[in-house]
GROMACS .gro file of N, CA and C in nm:
model
  459
    1LEU      N    1  -0.260  -1.581   2.523
    1LEU     CA    2  -0.303  -1.718   2.507
    1LEU      C    3  -0.184  -1.809   2.482
    2SER      N    4  -0.190  -1.930   2.536
    2SER     CA    5  -0.081  -2.026   2.519
    2SER      C    6  -0.135  -2.167   2.501
    3ILE      N    7  -0.062  -2.243   2.421
    3ILE     CA    8  -0.085  -2.386   2.411
    3ILE      C    9   0.044  -2.452   2.459
    4HIS      N   10   0.034  -2.531   2.563
    4HIS     CA   11   0.151  -2.599   2.617
    4HIS      C   12   0.162  -2.735   2.550
    5GLY      N   13   0.250  -2.743   2.450
    5GLY     CA   14   0.266  -2.864   2.372
    5GLY      C   15   0.266  -2.829   2.224
    6ASN      N   16   0.240  -2.930   2.141
    6ASN     CA   17   0.240  -2.914   1.996
    6ASN      C   18   0.101  -2.876   1.948
    7LEU      N   19   0.096  -2.804   1.835
    7LEU     CA   20  -0.032  -2.767   1.773
    7LEU      C   21  -0.025  -2.807   1.626
    8THR      N   22  -0.119  -2.893   1.585
    8THR     CA   23  -0.135  -2.928   1.444
    8THR      C   24  -0.266  -2.867   1.396
    9LEU      N   25  -0.256  -2.781   1.296
    9LEU     CA   26  -0.374  -2.717   1.237
    9LEU      C   27  -0.405  -2.790   1.107
   10ASP      N   28  -0.497  -2.888   1.116
   10ASP     CA   29  -0.534  -2.973   1.003
   10ASP      C   30  -0.681  -2.949   0.973
   11GLY      N   31  -0.710  -2.837   0.908
   11GLY     CA   32  -0.848  -2.795   0.886
   11GLY      C   33  -0.884  -2.692   0.990
   12GLY      N   34  -0.977  -2.607   0.957
   12GLY     CA   35  -1.015  -2.503   1.051
   12GLY      C   36  -0.923  -2.382   1.039
   13THR      N   37  -0.949  -2.284   1.125
   13THR     CA   38  -0.877  -2.158   1.121
   13THR      C   39  -0.819  -2.125   1.257
   14LEU      N   40  -0.693  -2.084   1.259
   14LEU     CA   41  -0.632  -2.029   1.379
   14LEU      C   42  -0.631  -1.878   1.362
   15ASP      N   43  -0.705  -1.810   1.449
   15ASP     CA   44  -0.711  -1.663   1.448
   15ASP      C   45  -0.664  -1.618   1.585
   16PRO      N   46  -0.532  -1.589   1.597
   16PRO     CA   47  -0.476  -1.558   1.729
   16PRO      C   48  -0.550  -1.447   1.804
   17GLY      N   49  -0.599  -1.346   1.737
   17GLY     CA   50  -0.678  -1.240   1.801
   17GLY      C   51  -0.603  -1.163   1.908
   18GLY      N   52  -0.634  -1.037   1.920
   18GLY     CA   53  -0.573  -0.953   2.023
   18GLY      C   54  -0.433  -0.911   1.987
   19SER      N   55  -0.380  -0.821   2.066
   19SER     CA   56  -0.246  -0.770   2.037
   19SER      C   57  -0.138  -0.845   2.114
   20GLN      N   58  -0.176  -0.943   2.196
   20GLN     CA   59  -0.080  -1.026   2.268
   20GLN      C   60  -0.040  -1.143   2.179
   21PRO      N   61   0.087  -1.186   2.185
   21PRO     CA   62   0.128  -1.303   2.105
   21PRO      C   63   0.053  -1.429   2.146
   22PHE      N   64   0.029  -1.517   2.050
   22PHE     CA   65  -0.029  -1.649   2.073
   22PHE      C   66   0.088  -1.744   2.080
   23ASP      N   67   0.111  -1.805   2.196
   23ASP     CA   68   0.229  -1.889   2.219
   23ASP      C   69   0.196  -2.037   2.204
   24VAL      N   70   0.282  -2.108   2.132
   24VAL     CA   71   0.279  -2.254   2.125
   24VAL      C   72   0.415  -2.299   2.177
   25THR      N   73   0.418  -2.369   2.291
   25THR     CA   74   0.547  -2.405   2.351
   25THR      C   75   0.620  -2.516   2.275
   26GLY      N   76   0.546  -2.597   2.199
   26GLY     CA   77   0.606  -2.706   2.120
   26GLY      C   78   0.619  -2.667   1.975
   27ASN      N   79   0.583  -2.762   1.887
   27ASN     CA   80   0.591  -2.743   1.743
   27ASN      C   81   0.457  -2.695   1.688
   28TYR      N   82   0.463  -2.621   1.577
   28TYR     CA   83   0.343  -2.577   1.505
   28TYR      C   84   0.347  -2.640   1.367
   29ASP      N   85   0.243  -2.718   1.334
   29ASP     CA   86   0.235  -2.789   1.207
   29ASP      C   87   0.104  -2.751   1.140
   30GLN      N   88   0.112  -2.674   1.032
   30GLN     CA   89  -0.008  -2.635   0.958
   30GLN      C   90  -0.012  -2.713   0.829
   31THR      N   91  -0.119  -2.794   0.813
   31THR     CA   92  -0.133  -2.876   0.693
   31THR      C   93  -0.200  -2.796   0.582
   32GLU      N   94  -0.213  -2.859   0.467
   32GLU     CA   95  -0.274  -2.795   0.350
   32GLU      C   96  -0.417  -2.748   0.379
   33ALA      N   97  -0.486  -2.813   0.472
   33ALA     CA   98  -0.625  -2.777   0.501
   33ALA      C   99  -0.637  -2.667   0.607
   34GLY      N  100  -0.525  -2.621   0.662
   34GLY     CA  101  -0.529  -2.521   0.769
   34GLY      C  102  -0.526  -2.378   0.718
   35PHE      N  103  -0.588  -2.288   0.796
   35PHE     CA  104  -0.590  -2.145   0.767
   35PHE      C  105  -0.535  -2.070   0.888
   36LEU      N  106  -0.437  -1.985   0.865
   36LEU     CA  107  -0.389  -1.895   0.969
   36LEU      C  108  -0.436  -1.755   0.931
   37ASP      N  109  -0.520  -1.696   1.016
   37ASP     CA  110  -0.576  -1.564   0.989
   37ASP      C  111  -0.507  -1.463   1.080
   38ILE      N  112  -0.433  -1.372   1.020
   38ILE     CA  113  -0.361  -1.268   1.094
   38ILE      C  114  -0.438  -1.137   1.080
   39ASP      N  115  -0.476  -1.080   1.195
   39ASP     CA  116  -0.546  -0.951   1.197
   39ASP      C  117  -0.444  -0.840   1.217
   40LEU      N  118  -0.452  -0.737   1.134
   40LEU     CA  119  -0.363  -0.623   1.145
   40LEU      C  120  -0.446  -0.499   1.177
   41THR      N  121  -0.420  -0.439   1.293
   41THR     CA  122  -0.492  -0.318   1.334
   41THR      C  123  -0.407  -0.195   1.306
   42SER      N  124  -0.278  -0.202   1.339
   42SER     CA  125  -0.184  -0.092   1.317
   42SER      C  126  -0.043  -0.150   1.326
   43PRO      N  127   0.060  -0.071   1.295
   43PRO     CA  128   0.197  -0.123   1.310
   43PRO      C  129   0.233  -0.160   1.454
   44LEU      N  130   0.156  -0.116   1.551
   44LEU     CA  131   0.183  -0.148   1.691
   44LEU      C  132   0.085  -0.251   1.748
   45SER      N  133  -0.015  -0.289   1.671
   45SER     CA  134  -0.117  -0.382   1.720
   45SER      C  135  -0.157  -0.479   1.608
   46TYR      N  136  -0.108  -0.604   1.621
   46TYR     CA  137  -0.138  -0.706   1.520
   46TYR      C  138  -0.115  -0.844   1.582
   47ASP      N  139  -0.174  -0.946   1.519
   47ASP     CA  140  -0.160  -1.084   1.566
   47ASP      C  141  -0.017  -1.132   1.544
   48GLN      N  142   0.028  -1.216   1.638
   48GLN     CA  143   0.160  -1.275   1.626
   48GLN      C  144   0.156  -1.416   1.683
   49LEU      N  145   0.220  -1.509   1.614
   49LEU     CA  146   0.232  -1.648   1.658
   49LEU      C  147   0.377  -1.672   1.699
   50VAL      N  148   0.397  -1.716   1.824
   50VAL     CA  149   0.531  -1.743   1.877
   50VAL      C  150   0.539  -1.892   1.908
   51VAL      N  151   0.634  -1.961   1.843
   51VAL     CA  152   0.646  -2.107   1.855
   51VAL      C  153   0.779  -2.141   1.921
   52GLY      N  154   0.773  -2.223   2.026
   52GLY     CA  155   0.893  -2.263   2.099
   52GLY      C  156   0.973  -2.371   2.031
   53GLY      N  157   0.915  -2.438   1.933
   53GLY     CA  158   0.983  -2.548   1.863
   53GLY      C  159   0.993  -2.522   1.715
   54ASN      N  160   0.965  -2.629   1.638
   54ASN     CA  161   0.973  -2.623   1.492
   54ASN      C  162   0.842  -2.575   1.432
   55VAL      N  163   0.853  -2.522   1.310
   55VAL     CA  164   0.736  -2.475   1.235
   55VAL      C  165   0.734  -2.543   1.100
   56ARG      N  166   0.618  -2.599   1.063
   56ARG     CA  167   0.597  -2.651   0.928
   56ARG      C  168   0.476  -2.578   0.872
   57LEU      N  169   0.498  -2.507   0.760
   57LEU     CA  170   0.392  -2.425   0.703
   57LEU      C  171   0.339  -2.486   0.574
   58ASP      N  172   0.207  -2.479   0.559
   58ASP     CA  173   0.136  -2.518   0.438
   58ASP      C  174   0.000  -2.450   0.450
   59GLY      N  175  -0.092  -2.483   0.367
   59GLY     CA  176  -0.226  -2.425   0.379
   59GLY      C  177  -0.228  -2.277   0.343
   60THR      N  178  -0.315  -2.202   0.410
   60THR     CA  179  -0.343  -2.064   0.372
   60THR      C  180  -0.306  -1.965   0.481
   61LEU      N  181  -0.240  -1.858   0.440
   61LEU     CA  182  -0.219  -1.742   0.524
   61LEU      C  183  -0.317  -1.636   0.476
   62SER      N  184  -0.404  -1.592   0.565
   62SER     CA  185  -0.505  -1.493   0.529
   62SER      C  186  -0.486  -1.370   0.616
   63LEU      N  187  -0.498  -1.253   0.554
   63LEU     CA  188  -0.483  -1.127   0.627
   63LEU      C  189  -0.617  -1.057   0.640
   64THR      N  190  -0.644  -1.005   0.760
   64THR     CA  191  -0.763  -0.924   0.785
   64THR      C  192  -0.717  -0.788   0.832
   65LEU      N  193  -0.752  -0.685   0.757
   65LEU     CA  194  -0.718  -0.548   0.796
   65LEU      C  195  -0.836  -0.492   0.875
   66GLU      N  196  -0.809  -0.457   0.999
   66GLU     CA  197  -0.914  -0.402   1.085
   66GLU      C  198  -0.950  -0.260   1.041
   67SER      N  199  -1.067  -0.215   1.079
   67SER     CA  200  -1.116  -0.082   1.043
   67SER      C  201  -1.014   0.025   1.081
   68GLY      N  202  -0.984   0.113   0.987
   68GLY     CA  203  -0.891   0.222   1.012
   68GLY      C  204  -0.745   0.184   0.994
   69PHE      N  205  -0.717   0.061   0.947
   69PHE     CA  206  -0.577   0.018   0.931
   69PHE      C  207  -0.504   0.111   0.835
   70ASN      N  208  -0.380   0.143   0.872
   70ASN     CA  209  -0.294   0.222   0.785
   70ASN      C  210  -0.149   0.193   0.823
   71ALA      N  211  -0.063   0.183   0.725
   71ALA     CA  212   0.081   0.165   0.747
   71ALA      C  213   0.152   0.221   0.626
   72SER      N  214   0.276   0.262   0.644
   72SER     CA  215   0.350   0.321   0.534
   72SER      C  216   0.440   0.218   0.466
   73LEU      N  217   0.481   0.254   0.347
   73LEU     CA  218   0.569   0.171   0.267
   73LEU      C  219   0.693   0.135   0.349
   74GLY      N  220   0.728   0.004   0.351
   74GLY     CA  221   0.845  -0.041   0.424
   74GLY      C  222   0.818  -0.087   0.567
   75THR      N  223   0.697  -0.064   0.618
   75THR     CA  224   0.663  -0.110   0.753
   75THR      C  225   0.668  -0.263   0.757
   76VAL      N  226   0.724  -0.318   0.865
   76VAL     CA  227   0.740  -0.463   0.879
   76VAL      C  228   0.658  -0.512   0.998
   77PHE      N  229   0.582  -0.619   0.975
   77PHE     CA  230   0.503  -0.685   1.078
   77PHE      C  231   0.564  -0.823   1.102
   78ASP      N  232   0.613  -0.849   1.222
   78ASP     CA  233   0.675  -0.975   1.260
   78ASP      C  234   0.562  -1.068   1.306
   79ILE      N  235   0.511  -1.154   1.214
   79ILE     CA  236   0.388  -1.229   1.246
   79ILE      C  237   0.412  -1.368   1.302
   80ILE      N  238   0.526  -1.434   1.268
   80ILE     CA  239   0.553  -1.567   1.323
   80ILE      C  240   0.701  -1.573   1.364
   81ASN      N  241   0.725  -1.621   1.486
   81ASN     CA  242   0.861  -1.647   1.536
   81ASN      C  243   0.869  -1.792   1.579
   82TRP      N  244   0.987  -1.854   1.564
   82TRP     CA  245   1.006  -1.992   1.609
   82TRP      C  246   1.148  -2.007   1.660
   83SER      N  247   1.165  -2.105   1.749
   83SER     CA  248   1.297  -2.131   1.807
   83SER      C  249   1.370  -2.243   1.734
   84GLY      N  250   1.298  -2.335   1.674
   84GLY     CA  251   1.357  -2.450   1.606
   84GLY      C  252   1.381  -2.423   1.460
   85THR      N  253   1.343  -2.520   1.377
   85THR     CA  254   1.361  -2.507   1.232
   85THR      C  255   1.227  -2.476   1.166
   86GLU      N  256   1.235  -2.429   1.043
   86GLU     CA  257   1.115  -2.399   0.965
   86GLU      C  258   1.123  -2.476   0.834
   87THR      N  259   1.011  -2.539   0.796
   87THR     CA  260   1.002  -2.605   0.666
   87THR      C  261   0.873  -2.562   0.600
   88GLY      N  262   0.874  -2.562   0.468
   88GLY     CA  263   0.755  -2.531   0.390
   88GLY      C  264   0.726  -2.383   0.380
   89ASP      N  265   0.614  -2.356   0.320
   89ASP     CA  266   0.562  -2.220   0.304
   89ASP      C  267   0.412  -2.235   0.281
   90PHE      N  268   0.341  -2.128   0.299
   90PHE     CA  269   0.196  -2.133   0.275
   90PHE      C  270   0.171  -2.160   0.127
   91SER      N  271   0.079  -2.250   0.098
   91SER     CA  272   0.047  -2.280  -0.042
   91SER      C  273  -0.044  -2.173  -0.101
   92ALA      N  274  -0.111  -2.094  -0.016
   92ALA     CA  275  -0.195  -1.984  -0.062
   92ALA      C  276  -0.176  -1.865   0.032
   93PHE      N  277  -0.179  -1.746  -0.024
   93PHE     CA  278  -0.164  -1.624   0.053
   93PHE      C  279  -0.276  -1.530   0.013
   94ASN      N  280  -0.377  -1.520   0.100
   94ASN     CA  281  -0.489  -1.429   0.074
   94ASN      C  282  -0.447  -1.290   0.119
   95ASN      N  283  -0.381  -1.221   0.028
   95ASN     CA  284  -0.322  -1.092   0.056
   95ASN      C  285  -0.430  -0.984   0.056
   96ALA      N  286  -0.395  -0.870   0.109
   96ALA     CA  287  -0.488  -0.758   0.115
   96ALA      C  288  -0.418  -0.634   0.061
   97THR      N  289  -0.494  -0.544   0.001
   97THR     CA  290  -0.440  -0.416  -0.040
   97THR      C  291  -0.508  -0.307   0.041
   98PHE      N  292  -0.442  -0.194   0.051
   98PHE     CA  293  -0.500  -0.080   0.123
   98PHE      C  294  -0.444   0.048   0.064
   99ASP      N  295  -0.481   0.162   0.120
   99ASP     CA  296  -0.441   0.293   0.069
   99ASP      C  297  -0.484   0.306  -0.077
  100ASP      N  298  -0.614   0.284  -0.098
  100ASP     CA  299  -0.675   0.290  -0.232
  100ASP      C  300  -0.610   0.193  -0.330
  101GLY      N  301  -0.567   0.078  -0.280
  101GLY     CA  302  -0.511  -0.027  -0.366
  101GLY      C  303  -0.365  -0.006  -0.405
  102THR      N  304  -0.297   0.095  -0.348
  102THR     CA  305  -0.159   0.122  -0.388
  102THR      C  306  -0.056   0.045  -0.306
  103LEU      N  307  -0.096  -0.007  -0.187
  103LEU     CA  308  -0.003  -0.079  -0.101
  103LEU      C  309  -0.056  -0.219  -0.071
  104THR      N  310   0.037  -0.312  -0.051
  104THR     CA  311   0.002  -0.450  -0.020
  104THR      C  312   0.115  -0.509   0.066
  105PHE      N  313   0.117  -0.641   0.082
  105PHE     CA  314   0.215  -0.706   0.169
  105PHE      C  315   0.295  -0.810   0.092
  106GLU      N  316   0.417  -0.833   0.138
  106GLU     CA  317   0.502  -0.938   0.083
  106GLU      C  318   0.557  -1.019   0.199
  107GLU      N  319   0.557  -1.153   0.185
  107GLU     CA  320   0.615  -1.241   0.286
  107GLU      C  321   0.767  -1.232   0.279
  108VAL      N  322   0.832  -1.220   0.396
  108VAL     CA  323   0.978  -1.216   0.403
  108VAL      C  324   1.023  -1.310   0.515
  109PHE      N  325   1.095  -1.418   0.478
  109PHE     CA  326   1.152  -1.507   0.578
  109PHE      C  327   1.284  -1.444   0.622
  110ASN      N  328   1.296  -1.421   0.752
  110ASN     CA  329   1.410  -1.348   0.806
  110ASN      C  330   1.462  -1.422   0.929
  111GLY      N  331   1.559  -1.513   0.906
  111GLY     CA  332   1.610  -1.593   1.018
  111GLY      C  333   1.502  -1.683   1.073
  112ASN      N  334   1.471  -1.669   1.201
  112ASN     CA  335   1.368  -1.751   1.265
  112ASN      C  336   1.236  -1.676   1.280
  113GLN      N  337   1.201  -1.601   1.177
  113GLN     CA  338   1.072  -1.533   1.180
  113GLN      C  339   1.020  -1.511   1.039
  114LEU      N  340   0.889  -1.496   1.031
  114LEU     CA  341   0.823  -1.461   0.905
  114LEU      C  342   0.764  -1.322   0.924
  115ASP      N  343   0.806  -1.231   0.838
  115ASP     CA  344   0.757  -1.094   0.842
  115ASP      C  345   0.665  -1.067   0.724
  116LEU      N  346   0.580  -0.969   0.741
  116LEU     CA  347   0.505  -0.911   0.630
  116LEU      C  348   0.556  -0.769   0.613
  117GLU      N  349   0.601  -0.738   0.493
  117GLU     CA  350   0.650  -0.603   0.466
  117GLU      C  351   0.553  -0.532   0.373
  118VAL      N  352   0.524  -0.406   0.405
  118VAL     CA  353   0.437  -0.324   0.320
  118VAL      C  354   0.516  -0.284   0.196
  119VAL      N  355   0.462  -0.317   0.079
  119VAL     CA  356   0.526  -0.287  -0.049
  119VAL      C  357   0.423  -0.221  -0.141
  120ALA      N  358   0.472  -0.158  -0.246
  120ALA     CA  359   0.384  -0.100  -0.346
  120ALA      C  360   0.316  -0.211  -0.424
  121THR      N  361   0.190  -0.192  -0.457
  121THR     CA  362   0.116  -0.288  -0.538
  121THR      C  363   0.183  -0.294  -0.675
  122PRO      N  364   0.217  -0.413  -0.723
  122PRO     CA  365   0.287  -0.423  -0.852
  122PRO      C  366   0.203  -0.364  -0.966
  123GLU      N  367   0.269  -0.285  -1.048
  123GLU     CA  368   0.205  -0.230  -1.167
  123GLU      C  369   0.209  -0.335  -1.278
  124PRO      N  370   0.112  -0.329  -1.370
  124PRO     CA  371   0.120  -0.423  -1.483
  124PRO      C  372   0.252  -0.402  -1.558
  125SER      N  373   0.311  -0.508  -1.600
  125SER     CA  374   0.440  -0.501  -1.667
  125SER      C  375   0.429  -0.426  -1.799
  126THR      N  376   0.524  -0.338  -1.823
  126THR     CA  377   0.526  -0.263  -1.948
  126THR      C  378   0.540  -0.358  -2.066
  127CYS      N  379   0.623  -0.462  -2.051
  127CYS     CA  380   0.640  -0.559  -2.160
  127CYS      C  381   0.510  -0.630  -2.192
  128ALA      N  382   0.436  -0.666  -2.089
  128ALA     CA  383   0.309  -0.734  -2.110
  128ALA      C  384   0.210  -0.643  -2.182
  129MET      N  385   0.210  -0.516  -2.146
  129MET     CA  386   0.119  -0.422  -2.212
  129MET      C  387   0.160  -0.403  -2.357
  130LEU      N  388   0.290  -0.393  -2.386
  130LEU     CA  389   0.336  -0.379  -2.524
  130LEU      C  390   0.302  -0.503  -2.605
  131PHE      N  391   0.317  -0.622  -2.546
  131PHE     CA  392   0.282  -0.746  -2.613
  131PHE      C  393   0.133  -0.747  -2.651
  132CYS      N  394   0.048  -0.706  -2.557
  132CYS     CA  395  -0.097  -0.702  -2.583
  132CYS      C  396  -0.129  -0.603  -2.694
  133ALA      N  397  -0.062  -0.487  -2.693
  133ALA     CA  398  -0.084  -0.387  -2.798
  133ALA      C  399  -0.042  -0.442  -2.934
  134ALA      N  400   0.073  -0.510  -2.939
  134ALA     CA  401   0.119  -0.569  -3.065
  134ALA      C  402   0.024  -0.677  -3.114
  135LEU      N  403  -0.027  -0.757  -3.021
  135LEU     CA  404  -0.122  -0.862  -3.057
  135LEU      C  405  -0.251  -0.801  -3.112
  136LEU      N  406  -0.299  -0.696  -3.048
  136LEU     CA  407  -0.419  -0.627  -3.095
  136LEU      C  408  -0.395  -0.568  -3.233
  137GLY      N  409  -0.278  -0.504  -3.253
  137GLY     CA  410  -0.245  -0.446  -3.383
  137GLY      C  411  -0.240  -0.552  -3.492
  138ALA      N  412  -0.182  -0.665  -3.462
  138ALA     CA  413  -0.175  -0.775  -3.560
  138ALA      C  414  -0.315  -0.825  -3.594
  139GLY      N  415  -0.401  -0.835  -3.495
  139GLY     CA  416  -0.538  -0.880  -3.518
  139GLY      C  417  -0.615  -0.783  -3.606
  140ILE      N  418  -0.598  -0.653  -3.582
  140ILE     CA  419  -0.666  -0.552  -3.665
  140ILE      C  420  -0.613  -0.556  -3.806
  141ALA      N  421  -0.481  -0.567  -3.824
  141ALA     CA  422  -0.422  -0.574  -3.958
  141ALA      C  423  -0.473  -0.697  -4.033
  142TRP      N  424  -0.482  -0.812  -3.967
  142TRP     CA  425  -0.530  -0.934  -4.030
  142TRP      C  426  -0.674  -0.918  -4.074
  143ARG      N  427  -0.756  -0.860  -3.985
  143ARG     CA  428  -0.898  -0.843  -4.017
  143ARG      C  429  -0.915  -0.745  -4.133
  144THR      N  430  -0.838  -0.636  -4.136
  144THR     CA  431  -0.847  -0.538  -4.244
  144THR      C  432  -0.806  -0.602  -4.376
  145ARG      N  433  -0.698  -0.678  -4.377
  145ARG     CA  434  -0.652  -0.745  -4.498
  145ARG      C  435  -0.755  -0.847  -4.545
  146ARG      N  436  -0.819  -0.915  -4.453
  146ARG     CA  437  -0.919  -1.016  -4.488
  146ARG      C  438  -1.040  -0.950  -4.554
  147ARG      N  439  -1.081  -0.832  -4.503
  147ARG     CA  440  -1.195  -0.759  -4.563
  147ARG      C  441  -1.161  -0.713  -4.705
  148ARG      N  442  -1.038  -0.666  -4.727
  148ARG     CA  443  -0.997  -0.619  -4.860
  148ARG      C  444  -1.005  -0.734  -4.961
  149VAL      N  445  -0.966  -0.853  -4.918
  149VAL     CA  446  -0.971  -0.968  -5.008
  149VAL      C  447  -1.115  -0.997  -5.046
  150ARG      N  448  -1.208  -0.988  -4.954
  150ARG     CA  449  -1.350  -1.015  -4.984
  150ARG      C  450  -1.407  -0.912  -5.079
  151VAL      N  451  -1.372  -0.785  -5.060
  151VAL     CA  452  -1.423  -0.679  -5.146
  151VAL      C  453  -1.370  -0.696  -5.288
  152ALA      N  454  -1.248  -0.738  -5.304
  152ALA     CA  455  -1.185  -0.752  -5.435
  152ALA      C  456  -1.247  -0.867  -5.515
  153VAL      N  457  -1.308  -0.964  -5.452
  153VAL     CA  458  -1.359  -1.081  -5.523
  153VAL      C  459  -1.484  -1.052  -5.594
   0.00000   0.00000   0.00000
């Protein structure tokens, strides 16, 4: 599929579909109201947007994992290419997890392309867990001390 000229996505969804690249010969301008939906079937079959001019990104990048999708850690999906300049970034990223929630995607700007790289799903921070445990401990100590004061009266 091709659009000969510029494409402004101001509301609505662009879902390139199929394993062939979706070509825009001019500029691609996605506003805050636009949604780009990228379907991923496998590392060899996924949506791709190829822009002959400049790219301005905003709005939402949404991922759809097709039935049976699987990829290994470190796999890279080249989802957007452009020949001109790039400005902005998606204001929202509707990411997806797979492999029982252990793998997900990270956006990587690489020269004149935007890639999605398969990365491990971030684990909860150890510091955050320790902070919560300390907060819980302080709350229990305060409550215990408060009960002792009531009993003593």
